[in-house]
mmCIF file of C-alpha atoms and ligand atoms in Angstrom:
data_model
loop_
_atom_site.group_PDB
_atom_site.id
_atom_site.type_symbol
_atom_site.label_atom_id
_atom_site.label_comp_id
_atom_site.label_asym_id
_atom_site.label_seq_id
_atom_site.Cartn_x
_atom_site.Cartn_y
_atom_site.Cartn_z
ATOM 1 C CA MET A 277 -6.391 29.136 26.060
ATOM 2 C CA ILE A 278 -7.772 25.952 27.549
ATOM 3 C CA ARG A 279 -5.678 23.802 29.816
ATOM 4 C CA LEU A 280 -6.137 20.028 29.292
ATOM 5 C CA LEU A 281 -4.957 17.766 32.157
ATOM 6 C CA LEU A 282 -4.147 14.231 31.125
ATOM 7 C CA LYS A 283 -5.190 11.138 33.094
ATOM 8 C CA PRO A 284 -2.406 9.459 35.022
ATOM 9 C CA GLY A 285 -0.450 7.162 32.649
ATOM 10 C CA ARG A 286 -1.949 8.696 29.531
ATOM 11 C CA ASP A 287 0.904 11.060 28.648
ATOM 12 C CA GLU A 288 3.094 8.447 26.730
ATOM 13 C CA SER A 289 2.063 9.441 23.285
ATOM 14 C CA VAL A 290 2.496 13.157 23.904
ATOM 15 C CA ARG A 291 5.986 12.498 25.324
ATOM 16 C CA ARG A 292 6.742 10.715 22.096
ATOM 17 C CA ARG A 293 5.608 13.892 20.196
ATOM 18 C CA HIS A 294 2.628 12.245 18.595
ATOM 19 C CA PRO A 295 0.553 15.168 17.419
ATOM 20 C CA TRP A 296 -2.876 13.708 17.996
ATOM 21 C CA LEU A 297 -4.404 13.959 21.495
ATOM 22 C CA PHE A 298 -7.484 11.764 21.888
ATOM 23 C CA SER A 299 -10.354 12.878 24.075
ATOM 24 C CA GLY A 300 -10.208 9.673 26.105
ATOM 25 C CA ALA A 301 -6.806 10.749 27.577
ATOM 26 C CA ILE A 302 -8.217 13.911 29.170
ATOM 27 C CA ALA A 303 -8.995 13.995 32.921
ATOM 28 C CA SER A 304 -10.153 17.577 33.171
ATOM 29 C CA ALA A 305 -10.098 20.914 31.373
ATOM 30 C CA GLU A 306 -10.058 24.437 32.661
ATOM 31 C CA GLY A 307 -10.214 27.733 30.934
ATOM 32 C CA ASP A 308 -11.683 28.934 27.552
ATOM 33 C CA GLY A 309 -10.659 27.343 24.319
ATOM 34 C CA SER A 310 -12.429 29.756 22.018
ATOM 35 C CA ASP A 311 -9.096 31.070 20.641
ATOM 36 C CA GLY A 312 -8.367 27.511 19.490
ATOM 37 C CA LEU A 313 -5.296 27.276 21.740
ATOM 38 C CA ALA A 314 -4.789 24.281 24.094
ATOM 39 C CA GLU A 315 -2.077 23.669 26.657
ATOM 40 C CA VAL A 316 -1.585 20.033 27.579
ATOM 41 C CA ALA A 317 -0.268 18.936 30.961
ATOM 42 C CA ASP A 318 0.403 15.602 32.603
ATOM 43 C CA ALA A 319 -1.374 14.410 35.757
ATOM 44 C CA ALA A 320 1.268 16.194 37.891
ATOM 45 C CA GLY A 321 0.594 19.493 36.099
ATOM 46 C CA ARG A 322 3.776 19.638 34.042
ATOM 47 C CA VAL A 323 3.165 21.291 30.676
ATOM 48 C CA LEU A 324 4.002 18.901 27.783
ATOM 49 C CA ALA A 325 2.617 20.449 24.609
ATOM 50 C CA HIS A 326 0.576 23.172 22.939
ATOM 51 C CA GLY A 327 -1.802 22.796 20.033
ATOM 52 C CA ALA A 328 -5.097 23.511 18.314
ATOM 53 C CA TYR A 329 -8.231 22.684 20.347
ATOM 54 C CA SER A 330 -11.224 20.977 18.655
ATOM 55 C CA PRO A 331 -13.756 20.088 21.320
ATOM 56 C CA GLY A 332 -16.111 18.357 18.795
ATOM 57 C CA SER A 333 -13.469 15.945 17.590
ATOM 58 C CA GLN A 334 -12.265 12.616 18.999
ATOM 59 C CA ILE A 335 -8.812 14.171 18.412
ATOM 60 C CA VAL A 336 -9.415 16.948 20.854
ATOM 61 C CA ALA A 337 -6.076 18.685 20.135
ATOM 62 C CA ARG A 338 -3.475 18.626 17.275
ATOM 63 C CA LEU A 339 -0.194 19.292 18.977
ATOM 64 C CA TRP A 340 2.207 21.795 17.330
ATOM 65 C CA THR A 341 4.885 22.260 20.009
ATOM 66 C CA PHE A 342 6.459 20.233 22.725
ATOM 67 C CA ASP A 343 8.915 22.836 24.053
ATOM 68 C CA GLY A 344 6.723 25.428 25.650
ATOM 69 C CA ARG A 345 6.464 27.629 22.565
ATOM 70 C CA LEU A 346 3.009 28.979 21.803
ATOM 71 C CA PRO A 347 1.629 28.500 18.257
ATOM 72 C CA GLY A 348 1.124 31.941 16.722
ATOM 73 C CA ASP A 349 2.187 34.258 13.892
ATOM 74 C CA GLU A 350 5.925 33.722 14.333
ATOM 75 C CA LEU A 351 5.770 29.961 14.586
ATOM 76 C CA PHE A 352 3.467 29.722 11.540
ATOM 77 C CA ARG A 353 5.802 31.849 9.468
ATOM 78 C CA GLU A 354 8.798 29.692 10.501
ATOM 79 C CA ARG A 355 7.088 26.423 9.724
ATOM 80 C CA PHE A 356 5.723 27.594 6.361
ATOM 81 C CA HIS A 357 9.177 28.910 5.333
ATOM 82 C CA ALA A 358 10.778 25.585 6.302
ATOM 83 C CA ALA A 359 8.043 23.878 4.170
ATOM 84 C CA ARG A 360 8.884 26.121 1.227
ATOM 85 C CA ARG A 361 12.635 25.348 1.446
ATOM 86 C CA LEU A 362 11.843 21.574 1.308
ATOM 87 C CA ARG A 363 9.835 22.050 -1.938
ATOM 88 C CA GLU A 364 12.603 24.052 -3.454
ATOM 89 C CA GLU A 365 14.895 21.096 -3.039
ATOM 90 C CA VAL A 366 12.584 18.242 -4.063
ATOM 91 C CA LEU A 367 10.269 19.408 -6.856
ATOM 92 C CA PRO A 368 10.892 18.257 -10.390
ATOM 93 C CA PRO A 369 11.375 20.923 -13.111
ATOM 94 C CA GLU A 370 8.426 22.490 -14.926
ATOM 95 C CA THR A 371 6.211 21.697 -11.950
ATOM 96 C CA THR A 372 4.157 24.614 -10.552
ATOM 97 C CA GLY A 373 1.440 22.544 -8.828
ATOM 98 C CA TYR A 374 2.485 20.959 -5.557
ATOM 99 C CA ARG A 375 1.639 20.306 -1.884
ATOM 100 C CA ALA A 376 3.268 23.209 -0.139
ATOM 101 C CA VAL A 377 2.326 22.395 3.494
ATOM 102 C CA ASN A 378 1.419 18.802 4.371
ATOM 103 C CA SER A 379 -0.140 18.837 7.828
ATOM 104 C CA GLU A 380 1.758 16.683 10.338
ATOM 105 C CA GLY A 381 4.507 16.019 7.801
ATOM 106 C CA ASP A 382 5.473 19.714 7.911
ATOM 107 C CA ALA A 383 4.837 20.040 11.701
ATOM 108 C CA CYS A 384 1.580 21.883 10.905
ATOM 109 C CA PRO A 385 -1.091 19.417 11.996
ATOM 110 C CA GLY A 386 -4.434 20.196 10.493
ATOM 111 C CA VAL A 387 -3.163 22.487 7.736
ATOM 112 C CA LEU A 388 -2.870 21.767 4.025
ATOM 113 C CA LEU A 389 -1.609 24.228 1.534
ATOM 114 C CA ASP A 390 -1.666 23.371 -2.200
ATOM 115 C CA VAL A 391 -0.131 25.656 -4.766
ATOM 116 C CA TYR A 392 -1.458 25.662 -8.379
ATOM 117 C CA GLY A 393 0.572 28.230 -10.373
ATOM 118 C CA GLU A 394 -0.550 31.672 -9.177
ATOM 119 C CA THR A 395 -3.324 30.291 -6.897
ATOM 120 C CA ALA A 396 -2.884 28.689 -3.472
ATOM 121 C CA VAL A 397 -5.527 26.818 -1.603
ATOM 122 C CA LEU A 398 -5.308 26.705 2.185
ATOM 123 C CA GLU A 399 -7.387 23.980 3.747
ATOM 124 C CA LEU A 400 -8.095 24.237 7.457
ATOM 125 C CA LEU A 401 -8.845 20.655 8.508
ATOM 126 C CA THR A 402 -9.964 21.039 12.107
ATOM 127 C CA GLU A 403 -12.151 23.289 14.170
ATOM 128 C CA GLY A 404 -9.174 24.482 16.305
ATOM 129 C CA ILE A 405 -7.161 25.224 13.136
ATOM 130 C CA GLU A 406 -10.062 27.247 11.793
ATOM 131 C CA ALA A 407 -9.763 29.510 14.845
ATOM 132 C CA TRP A 408 -6.239 30.298 13.701
ATOM 133 C CA GLY A 409 -7.324 30.966 10.119
ATOM 134 C CA ALA A 410 -6.332 34.593 9.846
ATOM 135 C CA ALA A 411 -2.778 34.073 11.184
ATOM 136 C CA LEU A 412 -2.236 30.975 8.975
ATOM 137 C CA GLU A 413 -3.526 32.931 6.044
ATOM 138 C CA SER A 414 -1.023 35.753 6.433
ATOM 139 C CA ALA A 415 1.797 33.236 7.031
ATOM 140 C CA ALA A 416 0.832 31.450 3.795
ATOM 141 C CA ARG A 417 0.846 34.791 1.895
ATOM 142 C CA GLU A 418 4.228 35.694 3.259
ATOM 143 C CA ALA A 419 5.986 32.364 2.720
ATOM 144 C CA PHE A 420 4.516 31.507 -0.762
ATOM 145 C CA ALA A 421 3.421 34.882 -2.154
ATOM 146 C CA PRO A 422 0.518 33.475 -4.152
ATOM 147 C CA GLY A 423 -1.330 35.789 -6.563
ATOM 148 C CA GLU A 424 -4.534 34.567 -5.021
ATOM 149 C CA LEU A 425 -5.196 32.603 -1.822
ATOM 150 C CA ILE A 426 -8.382 30.578 -1.408
ATOM 151 C CA VAL A 427 -9.335 29.308 2.062
ATOM 152 C CA LYS A 428 -11.330 26.122 2.515
ATOM 153 C CA ARG A 429 -12.729 25.611 5.962
ATOM 154 C CA SER A 430 -13.579 21.905 6.119
ATOM 155 C CA GLY A 431 -12.550 21.334 9.763
ATOM 156 C CA GLY A 432 -15.587 22.222 11.892
ATOM 157 C CA GLU A 433 -17.856 20.149 9.733
ATOM 158 C CA ARG A 434 -15.531 17.177 9.777
ATOM 159 C CA ASP A 435 -14.973 17.383 13.513
ATOM 160 C CA ARG A 436 -18.632 17.486 14.275
ATOM 161 C CA ALA A 437 -19.124 14.440 12.085
ATOM 162 C CA ARG A 438 -16.657 12.837 14.490
ATOM 163 C CA SER A 439 -14.903 10.921 11.772
ATOM 164 C CA ARG A 440 -11.217 10.165 11.620
ATOM 165 C CA PRO A 441 -9.404 12.975 9.851
ATOM 166 C CA SER A 442 -7.835 11.979 6.573
ATOM 167 C CA PRO A 443 -4.912 13.882 5.032
ATOM 168 C CA ARG A 444 -6.581 13.190 1.697
ATOM 169 C CA PRO A 445 -10.008 14.553 2.263
ATOM 170 C CA SER A 446 -12.747 13.616 -0.140
ATOM 171 C CA PRO A 447 -15.053 16.219 -1.666
ATOM 172 C CA GLY A 448 -14.521 19.313 0.424
ATOM 173 C CA GLY A 449 -17.190 21.643 1.652
ATOM 174 C CA ARG A 450 -18.154 24.189 -0.970
ATOM 175 C CA GLY A 451 -18.251 26.878 1.739
ATOM 176 C CA GLY A 452 -19.430 29.709 -0.480
ATOM 177 C CA LEU A 453 -16.726 29.061 -3.063
ATOM 178 C CA GLU A 454 -17.365 29.951 -6.590
ATOM 179 C CA GLU A 455 -18.035 26.966 -8.715
ATOM 180 C CA GLY A 456 -16.000 26.435 -11.821
ATOM 181 C CA ARG A 457 -13.049 28.431 -10.465
ATOM 182 C CA ARG A 458 -9.960 27.185 -12.319
ATOM 183 C CA ALA A 459 -6.268 27.473 -11.499
ATOM 184 C CA PRO A 460 -3.821 26.493 -14.281
ATOM 185 C CA PHE A 461 -0.487 24.849 -13.466
ATOM 186 C CA LEU A 462 2.221 22.597 -14.785
ATOM 187 C CA GLU A 463 3.181 19.098 -13.645
ATOM 188 C CA ASN A 464 6.354 17.821 -15.326
ATOM 189 C CA GLY A 465 5.714 20.198 -18.166
ATOM 190 C CA LEU A 466 2.098 18.980 -18.714
ATOM 191 C CA ARG A 467 -0.779 21.462 -18.489
ATOM 192 C CA PHE A 468 -3.503 20.965 -15.997
ATOM 193 C CA VAL A 469 -6.176 23.042 -14.279
ATOM 194 C CA ALA A 470 -7.268 22.511 -10.702
ATOM 195 C CA ASP A 471 -10.941 22.943 -10.029
ATOM 196 C CA VAL A 472 -10.333 24.975 -6.927
ATOM 197 C CA GLY A 473 -13.869 26.042 -6.526
ATOM 198 C CA ALA A 474 -16.108 22.970 -6.477
ATOM 199 C CA GLY A 475 -13.524 20.209 -7.194
ATOM 200 C CA GLN A 476 -12.500 17.270 -5.115
ATOM 201 C CA LYS A 477 -9.660 17.671 -2.591
ATOM 202 C CA THR A 478 -8.211 21.193 -3.135
ATOM 203 C CA GLY A 479 -8.953 20.700 -6.910
ATOM 204 C CA PHE A 480 -6.399 18.054 -8.037
ATOM 205 C CA PHE A 481 -4.702 14.849 -6.808
ATOM 206 C CA LEU A 482 -1.183 16.152 -6.480
ATOM 207 C CA ASP A 483 -0.213 13.075 -4.468
ATOM 208 C CA GLN A 484 -0.110 10.910 -7.636
ATOM 209 C CA ARG A 485 2.590 12.841 -9.470
ATOM 210 C CA GLU A 486 5.274 10.170 -9.078
ATOM 211 C CA ASN A 487 2.904 7.400 -10.313
ATOM 212 C CA ARG A 488 1.951 9.560 -13.244
ATOM 213 C CA SER A 489 5.603 9.913 -14.190
ATOM 214 C CA ARG A 490 6.151 6.175 -13.965
ATOM 215 C CA LEU A 491 3.190 5.649 -16.170
ATOM 216 C CA ARG A 492 4.555 8.201 -18.689
ATOM 217 C CA ALA A 493 7.824 6.345 -18.782
ATOM 218 C CA LEU A 494 6.305 2.938 -19.736
ATOM 219 C CA ALA A 495 3.245 3.990 -21.813
ATOM 220 C CA ARG A 496 4.725 4.073 -25.293
ATOM 221 C CA GLY A 497 2.651 2.193 -27.808
ATOM 222 C CA ARG A 498 0.215 0.967 -25.123
ATOM 223 C CA GLY A 499 -3.463 1.243 -24.469
ATOM 224 C CA VAL A 500 -4.400 2.497 -21.009
ATOM 225 C CA LEU A 501 -7.658 2.034 -19.100
ATOM 226 C CA ASN A 502 -7.852 4.738 -16.341
ATOM 227 C CA LEU A 503 -10.347 3.688 -13.641
ATOM 228 C CA PHE A 504 -11.568 6.315 -11.179
ATOM 229 C CA SER A 505 -9.940 8.852 -13.455
ATOM 230 C CA TYR A 506 -11.173 12.137 -11.872
ATOM 231 C CA SER A 507 -9.824 14.793 -14.297
ATOM 232 C CA GLY A 508 -7.867 12.237 -16.315
ATOM 233 C CA ALA A 509 -4.395 13.225 -15.257
ATOM 234 C CA PHE A 510 -3.036 9.652 -15.526
ATOM 235 C CA SER A 511 -4.255 9.572 -19.103
ATOM 236 C CA ILE A 512 -2.493 12.834 -19.987
ATOM 237 C CA ALA A 513 0.788 11.464 -18.541
ATOM 238 C CA ALA A 514 0.275 8.187 -20.562
ATOM 239 C CA LEU A 515 -0.438 10.055 -23.819
ATOM 240 C CA ALA A 516 2.562 12.291 -23.264
ATOM 241 C CA GLY A 517 4.627 9.077 -22.980
ATOM 242 C CA GLY A 518 3.319 7.825 -26.276
ATOM 243 C CA ALA A 519 0.292 5.767 -25.351
ATOM 244 C CA VAL A 520 -1.869 4.929 -28.329
ATOM 245 C CA ARG A 521 -5.108 5.372 -26.459
ATOM 246 C CA ALA A 522 -6.300 6.227 -22.902
ATOM 247 C CA VAL A 523 -9.828 5.805 -21.581
ATOM 248 C CA ASP A 524 -11.074 7.609 -18.531
ATOM 249 C CA VAL A 525 -13.861 6.087 -16.416
ATOM 250 C CA ASP A 526 -15.382 8.035 -13.587
ATOM 251 C CA SER A 527 -18.881 8.553 -12.081
ATOM 252 C CA SER A 528 -18.551 12.337 -12.100
ATOM 253 C CA ALA A 529 -19.646 14.134 -15.258
ATOM 254 C CA ALA A 530 -17.878 17.329 -14.041
ATOM 255 C CA ALA A 531 -14.595 15.486 -13.569
ATOM 256 C CA LEU A 532 -14.848 14.005 -17.088
ATOM 257 C CA GLU A 533 -15.534 17.446 -18.534
ATOM 258 C CA LEU A 534 -12.231 18.564 -16.987
ATOM 259 C CA ALA A 535 -10.542 15.465 -18.365
ATOM 260 C CA ARG A 536 -11.594 16.562 -21.863
ATOM 261 C CA GLU A 537 -10.192 20.002 -21.303
ATOM 262 C CA HIS A 538 -6.911 18.459 -20.193
ATOM 263 C CA ARG A 539 -6.597 16.513 -23.450
ATOM 264 C CA ALA A 540 -7.187 19.700 -25.461
ATOM 265 C CA ALA A 541 -4.787 21.744 -23.315
ATOM 266 C CA ASN A 542 -2.023 19.228 -24.008
ATOM 267 C CA GLY A 543 -2.722 18.831 -27.704
ATOM 268 C CA PHE A 544 -4.383 15.430 -27.639
ATOM 269 C CA ALA A 545 -7.637 14.505 -29.384
ATOM 270 C CA ALA A 546 -10.712 14.053 -27.141
ATOM 271 C CA GLU A 547 -12.984 11.391 -28.613
ATOM 272 C CA ASP A 548 -16.296 10.762 -26.865
ATOM 273 C CA ARG A 549 -15.624 6.998 -26.568
ATOM 274 C CA ASP A 550 -12.538 7.797 -24.328
ATOM 275 C CA PHE A 551 -14.619 9.393 -21.595
ATOM 276 C CA VAL A 552 -16.973 6.971 -19.830
ATOM 277 C CA GLU A 553 -19.349 8.197 -17.156
ATOM 278 C CA ALA A 554 -20.081 5.061 -15.170
ATOM 279 C CA ASP A 555 -19.782 3.238 -11.899
ATOM 280 C CA VAL A 556 -16.390 1.522 -12.141
ATOM 281 C CA PHE A 557 -17.597 -1.606 -10.459
ATOM 282 C CA GLU A 558 -20.170 -2.051 -13.248
ATOM 283 C CA ASP A 559 -17.964 -0.795 -16.044
ATOM 284 C CA VAL A 560 -15.219 -3.298 -15.391
ATOM 285 C CA ARG A 561 -17.672 -6.135 -15.353
ATOM 286 C CA ARG A 562 -19.024 -5.112 -18.679
ATOM 287 C CA ARG A 563 -15.488 -4.955 -20.136
ATOM 288 C CA ALA A 564 -14.622 -8.385 -18.665
ATOM 289 C CA ALA A 565 -17.750 -9.867 -20.137
ATOM 290 C CA ALA A 566 -16.793 -8.376 -23.531
ATOM 291 C CA GLY A 567 -13.414 -10.022 -23.314
ATOM 292 C CA GLU A 568 -11.504 -6.672 -23.311
ATOM 293 C CA ARG A 569 -7.648 -6.723 -22.689
ATOM 294 C CA TRP A 570 -5.571 -3.670 -21.828
ATOM 295 C CA ASP A 571 -1.792 -3.174 -21.748
ATOM 296 C CA VAL A 572 -2.058 -0.935 -18.704
ATOM 297 C CA VAL A 573 -4.911 -0.559 -16.160
ATOM 298 C CA VAL A 574 -4.833 2.143 -13.542
ATOM 299 C CA CYS A 575 -7.130 1.746 -10.508
ATOM 300 C CA ASP A 576 -7.111 4.701 -8.075
ATOM 301 C CA PRO A 577 -10.414 4.644 -6.173
ATOM 302 C CA PRO A 578 -11.450 7.109 -3.423
ATOM 303 C CA ALA A 579 -10.762 6.178 0.195
ATOM 304 C CA PHE A 580 -13.092 3.305 0.900
ATOM 305 C CA ALA A 581 -12.335 3.319 4.640
ATOM 306 C CA LYS A 582 -12.851 6.669 6.386
ATOM 307 C CA LYS A 583 -13.151 5.130 9.864
ATOM 308 C CA ARG A 584 -12.048 1.903 11.507
ATOM 309 C CA ALA A 585 -15.474 0.337 11.278
ATOM 310 C CA ASP A 586 -15.314 0.640 7.495
ATOM 311 C CA VAL A 587 -12.117 -1.391 7.087
ATOM 312 C CA ASP A 588 -13.758 -4.793 6.398
ATOM 313 C CA ARG A 589 -16.221 -3.372 3.856
ATOM 314 C CA ALA A 590 -13.376 -1.363 2.267
ATOM 315 C CA ALA A 591 -11.295 -4.503 1.989
ATOM 316 C CA ARG A 592 -14.122 -6.268 0.105
ATOM 317 C CA GLY A 593 -14.526 -3.293 -2.179
ATOM 318 C CA TYR A 594 -10.768 -3.182 -3.001
ATOM 319 C CA LYS A 595 -10.726 -6.907 -3.583
ATOM 320 C CA ASP A 596 -13.743 -6.866 -5.824
ATOM 321 C CA VAL A 597 -12.614 -4.090 -8.132
ATOM 322 C CA ASN A 598 -9.014 -5.405 -8.239
ATOM 323 C CA ARG A 599 -10.121 -8.923 -9.108
ATOM 324 C CA VAL A 600 -12.156 -7.832 -12.027
ATOM 325 C CA ALA A 601 -9.514 -5.272 -13.152
ATOM 326 C CA MET A 602 -6.850 -8.010 -13.059
ATOM 327 C CA GLY A 603 -8.725 -10.007 -15.595
ATOM 328 C CA LEU A 604 -8.596 -7.000 -17.957
ATOM 329 C CA VAL A 605 -4.761 -6.891 -17.974
ATOM 330 C CA ALA A 606 -3.119 -8.428 -21.000
ATOM 331 C CA PRO A 607 -0.187 -10.882 -20.460
ATOM 332 C CA GLY A 608 2.968 -8.791 -19.980
ATOM 333 C CA GLY A 609 0.788 -5.808 -19.059
ATOM 334 C CA TRP A 610 0.565 -3.652 -15.927
ATOM 335 C CA LEU A 611 -1.918 -2.887 -13.220
ATOM 336 C CA LEU A 612 -1.180 0.155 -11.103
ATOM 337 C CA THR A 613 -3.403 -0.377 -8.140
ATOM 338 C CA CYS A 614 -3.812 2.287 -5.420
ATOM 339 C CA SER A 615 -5.341 2.764 -2.028
ATOM 340 C CA CYS A 616 -5.503 6.101 -0.309
ATOM 341 C CA SER A 617 -7.276 4.788 2.891
ATOM 342 C CA GLY A 618 -4.817 5.430 5.709
ATOM 343 C CA LEU A 619 -6.574 2.724 7.743
ATOM 344 C CA VAL A 620 -5.723 0.136 5.160
ATOM 345 C CA ASP A 621 -1.937 -0.242 5.746
ATOM 346 C CA PRO A 622 0.476 -1.420 3.076
ATOM 347 C CA ASP A 623 0.556 -5.020 4.416
ATOM 348 C CA LEU A 624 -3.209 -5.307 4.465
ATOM 349 C CA PHE A 625 -3.484 -3.809 0.982
ATOM 350 C CA GLN A 626 -0.958 -6.292 -0.323
ATOM 351 C CA LYS A 627 -2.930 -9.168 1.142
ATOM 352 C CA ILE A 628 -6.128 -7.805 -0.376
ATOM 353 C CA VAL A 629 -4.534 -7.551 -3.783
ATOM 354 C CA PHE A 630 -3.023 -11.067 -3.401
ATOM 355 C CA ALA A 631 -6.475 -12.472 -2.552
ATOM 356 C CA ALA A 632 -7.874 -10.701 -5.675
ATOM 357 C CA SER A 633 -5.190 -12.206 -7.851
ATOM 358 C CA LEU A 634 -5.895 -15.690 -6.471
ATOM 359 C CA ASP A 635 -9.568 -15.322 -7.197
ATOM 360 C CA ALA A 636 -8.931 -13.898 -10.609
ATOM 361 C CA GLY A 637 -6.634 -16.795 -11.365
ATOM 362 C CA VAL A 638 -4.054 -14.384 -12.664
ATOM 363 C CA PRO A 639 -0.523 -14.171 -11.170
ATOM 364 C CA PHE A 640 1.195 -10.764 -10.746
ATOM 365 C CA SER A 641 4.422 -9.568 -9.265
ATOM 366 C CA ILE A 642 5.094 -6.300 -7.606
ATOM 367 C CA SER A 643 7.597 -4.362 -9.632
ATOM 368 C CA ALA A 644 7.433 -1.152 -7.572
ATOM 369 C CA ARG A 645 5.739 0.425 -4.695
ATOM 370 C CA GLN A 646 5.145 4.113 -5.117
ATOM 371 C CA GLY A 647 3.266 6.461 -2.772
ATOM 372 C CA ALA A 648 3.072 10.241 -2.745
ATOM 373 C CA GLY A 649 5.983 12.375 -3.785
ATOM 374 C CA ALA A 650 8.539 14.205 -1.664
ATOM 375 C CA ASP A 651 6.300 17.234 -1.328
ATOM 376 C CA HIS A 652 4.057 15.051 0.848
ATOM 377 C CA PRO A 653 6.487 14.454 3.726
ATOM 378 C CA VAL A 654 5.478 12.117 6.566
ATOM 379 C CA SER A 655 6.633 12.853 10.087
ATOM 380 C CA LEU A 656 8.340 9.972 11.920
ATOM 381 C CA ASP A 657 6.262 11.089 14.908
ATOM 382 C CA CYS A 658 3.048 10.462 12.956
ATOM 383 C CA PRO A 659 3.352 7.612 10.504
ATOM 384 C CA GLU A 660 -0.440 7.819 10.033
ATOM 385 C CA GLY A 661 0.401 10.596 7.561
ATOM 386 C CA GLU A 662 1.515 7.996 4.965
ATOM 387 C CA TYR A 663 -1.856 7.118 3.366
ATOM 388 C CA LEU A 664 -1.237 6.604 -0.332
ATOM 389 C CA LYS A 665 -0.134 3.204 -1.588
ATOM 390 C CA GLY A 666 0.488 2.431 -5.206
ATOM 391 C CA PHE A 667 1.549 -1.085 -6.362
ATOM 392 C CA TRP A 668 2.887 -1.527 -9.885
ATOM 393 C CA LEU A 669 1.892 -5.023 -10.654
ATOM 394 C CA ARG A 670 3.201 -6.889 -13.716
ATOM 395 C CA ARG A 671 1.258 -9.717 -15.218
ATOM 396 C CA ALA A 672 3.322 -12.787 -15.904
HETATM 397 N N1 SAH B 960 -6.778 9.037 -10.260
HETATM 398 C C1 SAH B 960 -7.333 10.403 -10.093
HETATM 399 C C2 SAH B 960 -7.885 10.591 -8.684
HETATM 400 C C3 SAH B 960 -9.064 9.674 -8.357
HETATM 401 S S1 SAH B 960 -10.019 10.232 -7.025
HETATM 402 C C4 SAH B 960 -6.192 11.443 -10.362
HETATM 403 O O1 SAH B 960 -5.013 11.013 -10.483
HETATM 404 O O2 SAH B 960 -6.520 12.603 -10.522
HETATM 405 C C5 SAH B 960 -11.412 9.125 -7.123
HETATM 406 C C6 SAH B 960 -12.341 9.301 -8.220
HETATM 407 O O3 SAH B 960 -13.235 8.264 -8.203
HETATM 408 C C7 SAH B 960 -13.201 10.579 -8.135
HETATM 409 O O4 SAH B 960 -13.080 11.310 -9.345
HETATM 410 C C8 SAH B 960 -14.657 10.073 -8.009
HETATM 411 O O5 SAH B 960 -15.622 10.845 -8.735
HETATM 412 C C9 SAH B 960 -14.583 8.702 -8.560
HETATM 413 N N2 SAH B 960 -15.556 7.670 -8.090
HETATM 414 C C10 SAH B 960 -15.835 7.370 -6.809
HETATM 415 N N3 SAH B 960 -16.594 6.226 -6.770
HETATM 416 C C11 SAH B 960 -16.797 5.808 -8.053
HETATM 417 C C12 SAH B 960 -17.474 4.779 -8.629
HETATM 418 N N4 SAH B 960 -18.152 3.854 -7.939
HETATM 419 N N5 SAH B 960 -17.391 4.640 -9.985
HETATM 420 C C13 SAH B 960 -16.735 5.530 -10.716
HETATM 421 N N6 SAH B 960 -16.095 6.583 -10.209
HETATM 422 C C14 SAH B 960 -16.068 6.770 -8.885
#
């Protein structure tokens, strides 16, 4: 265990139970942190917290306890069981794919566990958490009893890159995982497979379940353009709700291949023209030039801002794609526009979308704001965990 002594006056956030300890707050360190365990003490030497130590990261420790308890087997089991009980209360029926442990939101900073039917994927997001891998793995097996447990170690790499951690990591390290490894599961009775080997995130975007169900509820008789579609899950929800057509646009051929499989698995036709491999920024311009109009447009891009320095550029990207997408929405139609950049807060995102609507010359009103579902809890101690914003915009 390594002991981290804080600079005088730098203990405020730890006292407020914020789980991220930044390297700039550390005055000195003593001991050996190779077991991943850090003890945090104030300038007077009073112990305040314990957590996972990541020397290569700006967030040098993720704090797990503030009461003197040491993180270890028993604590991991307790927290995973508490996480399981929450899911038992909040998941919709016929849903076997869900976020089982949501990092800070389940008091397990740096740990994600996604369940896809019989398969669970444990993602260790920091170097310190990787050091606890074996104990976390057995806690996951005990609490969730998956048929198979896959472990993704994306932490060390991310920490060394010194970027801000995101609870919605983009393409994970392949780390020796078998490509094409599929895990079937249900979401609100619809059939999906997560690409748990080489896919993005842990293989599926579970955080959009609530938005998919809203889309399903309003899709009857409508045409849907699904931008940044990944494996086309929004389109499946729309078709299940009676949409007449859904078109997936993504730059990843592998994602579109999965999207075709999803159509077949749910009994929908898969016509070539409904799967478009393209850069969305170009694709929407072509559609605008051709005068296309859609009843529903879904725009769910990857996180454009991964670090603070990216925010301005990200804002321009969101504004650009939204401006063109808005012009594609038929009067009385919908735009579901999303941002999963934690650094772009809801206020800023709303301003960006407003600016896009002004430039497009098309007025919209916000009918609903919908983020991730209840299996993605956010700790009050760490509001940064709330990263996904989805605005349901209705064209006048
Ligand atoms: N809406 C999806 C998740 C989208 S993730 C779902 O519910 O499952 C973002 C997707 O955007 C990824 O599939 C990625 O391949 C794609 N992407 C990233 N940049 C792109 C671009 N410029 N043009 C097209 N697709 C892009």
